Tab-separated table of C-alpha atoms in Angstrom:
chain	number	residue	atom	x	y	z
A	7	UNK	CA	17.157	-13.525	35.260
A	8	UNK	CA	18.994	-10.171	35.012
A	9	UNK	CA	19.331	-11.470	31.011
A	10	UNK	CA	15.983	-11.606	30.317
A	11	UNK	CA	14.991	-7.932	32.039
A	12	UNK	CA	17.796	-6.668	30.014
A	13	UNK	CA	16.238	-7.897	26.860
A	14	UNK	CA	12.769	-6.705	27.920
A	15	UNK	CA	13.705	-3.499	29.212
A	16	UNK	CA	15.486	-3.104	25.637
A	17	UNK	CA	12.419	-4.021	23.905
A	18	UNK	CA	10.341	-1.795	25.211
A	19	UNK	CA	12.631	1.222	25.081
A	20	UNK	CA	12.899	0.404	21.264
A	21	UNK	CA	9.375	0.577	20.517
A	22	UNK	CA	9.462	0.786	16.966
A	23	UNK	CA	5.595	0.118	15.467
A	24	UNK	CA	4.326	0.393	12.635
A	25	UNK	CA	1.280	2.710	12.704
A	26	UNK	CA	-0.533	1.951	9.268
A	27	UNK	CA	-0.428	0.097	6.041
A	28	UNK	CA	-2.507	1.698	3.066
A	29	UNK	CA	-2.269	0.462	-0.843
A	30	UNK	CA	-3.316	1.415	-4.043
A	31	UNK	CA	-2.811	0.967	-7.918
A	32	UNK	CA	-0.426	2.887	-9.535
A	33	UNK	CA	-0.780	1.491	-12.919
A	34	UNK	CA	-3.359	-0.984	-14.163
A	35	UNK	CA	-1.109	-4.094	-12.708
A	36	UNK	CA	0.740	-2.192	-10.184
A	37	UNK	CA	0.577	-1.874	-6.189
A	38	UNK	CA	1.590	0.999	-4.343
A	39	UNK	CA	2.060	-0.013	-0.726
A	40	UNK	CA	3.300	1.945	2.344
A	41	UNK	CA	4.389	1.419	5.621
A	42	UNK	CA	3.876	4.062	7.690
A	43	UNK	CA	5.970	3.250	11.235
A	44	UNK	CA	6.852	5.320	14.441
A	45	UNK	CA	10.731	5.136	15.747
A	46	UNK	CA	12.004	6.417	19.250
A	47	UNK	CA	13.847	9.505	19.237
A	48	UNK	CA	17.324	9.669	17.870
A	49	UNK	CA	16.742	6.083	16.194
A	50	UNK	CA	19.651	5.360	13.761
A	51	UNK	CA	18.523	4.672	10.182
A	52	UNK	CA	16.000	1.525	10.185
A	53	UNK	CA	15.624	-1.108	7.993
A	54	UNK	CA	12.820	-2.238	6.020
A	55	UNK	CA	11.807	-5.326	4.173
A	56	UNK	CA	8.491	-6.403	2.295
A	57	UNK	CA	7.871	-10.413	2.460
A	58	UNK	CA	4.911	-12.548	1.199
A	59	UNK	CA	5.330	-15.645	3.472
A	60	UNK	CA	9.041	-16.946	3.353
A	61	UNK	CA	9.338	-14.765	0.092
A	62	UNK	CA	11.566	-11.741	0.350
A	63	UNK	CA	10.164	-9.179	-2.170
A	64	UNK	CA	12.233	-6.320	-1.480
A	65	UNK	CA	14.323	-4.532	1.347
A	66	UNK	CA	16.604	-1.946	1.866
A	67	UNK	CA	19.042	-4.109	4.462
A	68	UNK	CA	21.758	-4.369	2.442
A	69	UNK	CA	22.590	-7.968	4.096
A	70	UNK	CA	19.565	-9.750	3.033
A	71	UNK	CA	19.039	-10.647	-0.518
A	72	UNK	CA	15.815	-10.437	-2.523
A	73	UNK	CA	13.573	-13.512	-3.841
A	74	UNK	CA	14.846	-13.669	-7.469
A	75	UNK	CA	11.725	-13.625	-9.282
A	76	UNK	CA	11.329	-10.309	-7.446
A	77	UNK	CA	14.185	-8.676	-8.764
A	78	UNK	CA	12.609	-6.162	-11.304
A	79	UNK	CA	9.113	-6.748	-9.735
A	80	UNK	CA	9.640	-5.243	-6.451
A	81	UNK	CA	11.175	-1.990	-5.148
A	82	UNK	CA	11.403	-0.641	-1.522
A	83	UNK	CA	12.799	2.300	-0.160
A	84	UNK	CA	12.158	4.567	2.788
A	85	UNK	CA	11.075	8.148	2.475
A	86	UNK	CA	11.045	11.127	4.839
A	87	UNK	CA	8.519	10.962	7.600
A	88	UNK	CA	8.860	7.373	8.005
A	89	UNK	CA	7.213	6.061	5.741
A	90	UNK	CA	8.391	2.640	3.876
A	91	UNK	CA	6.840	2.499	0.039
A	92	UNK	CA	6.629	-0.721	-1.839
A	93	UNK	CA	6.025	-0.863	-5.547
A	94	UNK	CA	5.946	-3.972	-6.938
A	95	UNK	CA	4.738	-4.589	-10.634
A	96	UNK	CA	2.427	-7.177	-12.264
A	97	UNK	CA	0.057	-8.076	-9.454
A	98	UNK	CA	-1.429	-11.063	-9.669
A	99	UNK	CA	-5.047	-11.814	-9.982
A	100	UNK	CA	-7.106	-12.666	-6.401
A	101	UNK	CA	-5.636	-11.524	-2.845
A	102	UNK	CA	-2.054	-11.422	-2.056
A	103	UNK	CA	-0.654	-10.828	1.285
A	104	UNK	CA	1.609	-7.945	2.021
A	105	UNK	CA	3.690	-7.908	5.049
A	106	UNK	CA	5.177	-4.953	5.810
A	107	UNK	CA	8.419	-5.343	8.388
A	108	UNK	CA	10.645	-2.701	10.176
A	109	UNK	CA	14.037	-3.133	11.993
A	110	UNK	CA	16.137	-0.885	13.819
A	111	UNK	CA	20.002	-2.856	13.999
A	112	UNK	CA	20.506	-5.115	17.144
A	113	UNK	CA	16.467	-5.271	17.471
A	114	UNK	CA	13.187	-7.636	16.837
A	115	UNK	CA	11.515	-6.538	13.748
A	116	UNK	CA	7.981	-5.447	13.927
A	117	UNK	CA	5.506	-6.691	10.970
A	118	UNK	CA	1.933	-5.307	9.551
A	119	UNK	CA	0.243	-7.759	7.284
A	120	UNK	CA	-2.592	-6.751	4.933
A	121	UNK	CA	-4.242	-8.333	2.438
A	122	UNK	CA	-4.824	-6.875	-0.871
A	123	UNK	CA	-7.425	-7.928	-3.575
A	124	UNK	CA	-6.668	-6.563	-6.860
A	125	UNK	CA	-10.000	-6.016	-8.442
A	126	UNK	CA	-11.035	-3.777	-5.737
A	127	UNK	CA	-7.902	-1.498	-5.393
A	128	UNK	CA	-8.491	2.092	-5.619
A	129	UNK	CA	-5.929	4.225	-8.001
A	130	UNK	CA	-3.631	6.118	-5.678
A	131	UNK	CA	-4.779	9.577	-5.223
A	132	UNK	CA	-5.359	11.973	-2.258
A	133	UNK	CA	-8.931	10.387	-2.246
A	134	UNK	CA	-7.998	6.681	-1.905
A	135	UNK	CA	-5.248	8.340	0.662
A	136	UNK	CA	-8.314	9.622	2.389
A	137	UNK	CA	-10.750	6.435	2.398
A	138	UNK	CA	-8.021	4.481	3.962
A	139	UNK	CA	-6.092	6.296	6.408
A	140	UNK	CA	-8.990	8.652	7.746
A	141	UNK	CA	-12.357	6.898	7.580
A	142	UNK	CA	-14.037	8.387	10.726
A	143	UNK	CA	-12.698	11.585	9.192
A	144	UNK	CA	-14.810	11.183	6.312
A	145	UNK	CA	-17.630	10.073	7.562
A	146	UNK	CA	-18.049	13.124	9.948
A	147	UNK	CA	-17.123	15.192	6.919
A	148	UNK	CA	-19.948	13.744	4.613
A	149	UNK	CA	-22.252	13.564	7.524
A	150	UNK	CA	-21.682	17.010	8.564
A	151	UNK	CA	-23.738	18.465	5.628
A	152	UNK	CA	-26.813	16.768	6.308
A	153	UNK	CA	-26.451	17.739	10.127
A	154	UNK	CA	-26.234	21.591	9.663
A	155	UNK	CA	-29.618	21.238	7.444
């Protein structure tokens, strides 16, 4: 019994989550994912892994290796403000799914899943950036016009 509040207590005072998962093209046949996920404070370095199904397409845990036929398809790395960027080359045609999964050492991972269709992916700018992270945002913003007249 004490075992099992230990491990639950520990879970919940490592509440790493991931807080959002946007995409976009980068290139014609290229996806730009990222992972945007929240740590506690003082978290040591986490680790970060992009997997469609079984299939490891990239991480940055230096224990795990990556899905051969992934090897110069499929890059991850973590940048500052905790964000975790896929780019993977050569998407194929249809939906794919994406699932996004971050680990501190010692810990469960936690996983976001999104699925992306290629022929309507936006080209990464500040706009797509926009349309996907901030929707109620916009709307208000584009509605707010027509409310002042």
């Amino acid at each position: 019994m004490f075992l099992l509040i230990t491990v639950l207590l520990f879970g919940f005072a490592s509440a790493q989550k991931v807080v959002q998962l946007s995409y976009c093209s980068v290139a014609e046949n290229n996806l730009r994912m990222d992972c945007k996920f929240a740590l506690p404070a003082e978290s040591p370095e986490p680790f970060c892994k992009y997997t469609q199904g079984e299939r490891l397409l990239d991480t940055t845990d230096p224990d795990e290796e990556q899905h051969a036929p992934y090897k110069n398809r499929a890059k991850a790395r973590i940048f500052p403000g905790n964000v975790c960027r896929l780019l993977f080359k050569n998407l194929p045609k249809g939906k794919s799914n994406f699932t996004c999964n971050i680990r501190l050492a010692d810990s469960a991972a936690v996983t976001k899943t999104s699925v992306v269709e290629k022929k309507l992916l936006l080209p990464c700018s500040a706009w797509s950036v926009l349309l996907q992270s901030c929707s109620g945002l916009l709307l208000t913003l584009m509605t707010l016009p027509a409310l002042l007249w």
